[in-house]
C-alpha positions as MATLAB code, in Angstrom:
seq = 'XXXXXXXXXXXXXXXXXXXXXXXXXXXXXXXXXXXXXXXXXXXXXXXXXXXXXXXXXXXXXXXXXXXXXXXXXXXXXXXXXXXXXXXXXXXXXXXXX';
ca = [
      56.017  163.440  -37.447;
      55.515  161.679  -34.145;
      56.062  158.005  -33.432;
      53.296  155.807  -34.932;
      51.013  153.981  -32.515;
      48.404  151.296  -33.002;
      44.689  152.064  -32.676;
      43.009  149.018  -34.271;
      41.741  145.944  -32.390;
      44.013  143.505  -34.191;
      42.291  142.580  -37.443;
      41.798  145.695  -39.607;
      40.828  145.388  -43.258;
      41.500  149.089  -43.856;
      39.009  151.583  -45.310;
      40.445  154.267  -43.056;
      39.200  157.851  -42.821;
      40.114  160.725  -40.496;
      38.483  164.062  -39.666;
      39.667  166.790  -37.314;
      37.339  167.506  -34.395;
      39.294  170.543  -33.197;
      42.915  171.748  -33.233;
      44.093  168.837  -31.052;
      41.783  165.877  -31.672;
      40.762  163.782  -34.647;
      38.268  160.989  -35.164;
      39.653  158.006  -37.050;
      37.400  155.335  -38.566;
      38.344  151.967  -40.052;
      36.836  148.544  -40.694;
      37.535  145.251  -38.955;
      35.511  142.464  -40.531;
      31.981  143.855  -40.970;
      32.340  146.425  -38.170;
      33.008  150.120  -38.729;
      35.070  151.261  -35.744;
      36.190  154.680  -34.531;
      38.583  156.198  -32.010;
      39.435  159.732  -30.943;
      43.151  160.509  -31.272;
      44.924  163.421  -29.561;
      47.754  164.965  -31.593;
      49.736  166.074  -28.536;
      50.024  162.781  -26.676;
      49.009  160.377  -29.445;
      46.660  158.491  -27.164;
      43.642  156.929  -28.823;
      40.443  157.047  -26.848;
      38.323  153.966  -26.337;
      37.449  152.196  -29.596;
      33.757  152.488  -30.505;
      31.816  150.234  -32.867;
      29.689  152.666  -34.852;
      27.795  150.247  -37.081;
      28.023  147.141  -39.238;
      28.577  147.108  -42.982;
      29.811  144.579  -45.477;
      33.473  143.828  -45.990;
      32.747  143.102  -49.670;
      34.250  145.451  -52.241;
      30.766  146.526  -53.342;
      30.292  148.201  -49.942;
      32.905  150.801  -50.833;
      34.611  153.003  -48.258;
      32.771  154.565  -45.301;
      33.096  158.371  -45.357;
      33.571  160.572  -42.281;
      33.092  164.318  -41.789;
      32.970  166.420  -38.615;
      30.935  169.612  -38.349;
      29.424  171.651  -35.518;
      30.033  169.157  -32.735;
      28.930  166.006  -34.563;
      30.595  163.358  -36.704;
      28.718  162.198  -39.804;
      29.435  158.705  -41.103;
      28.037  157.447  -44.403;
      28.407  153.983  -45.888;
      26.912  151.772  -48.559;
      24.649  148.890  -47.601;
      25.066  146.586  -50.619;
      22.397  144.130  -49.406;
      19.683  146.806  -49.245;
      21.253  148.778  -52.115;
      21.107  151.959  -50.035;
      23.440  154.612  -48.677;
      23.105  155.015  -44.925;
      24.153  157.811  -42.571;
      24.732  158.010  -38.817;
      25.332  161.093  -36.696;
      27.667  160.761  -33.701;
      27.430  163.654  -31.205;
      30.900  164.637  -29.989;
      31.465  165.695  -26.392;
      33.793  168.654  -25.942;
      36.700  168.108  -23.572;
];
């Protein structure tokens, strides 16, 4: 195991998920306040790419945990919108390095 490094912006509430993009890179998502954030992490050098705000959700427990999957060059993020009582999905195209 390599040395841990920080990827959050300073105020995470958790709700972390990770999905491998390829053999060397993973997308990590987490929540800070009502924002669902993401970063690309490289397993060889441990450097996190620029943090991206993917969407807003609720930090309430009823919002659950955002779920992340990667397939065929895109990341799929789903989350619960407790105000609208819906499940929402966003597709994030991934650029190959």
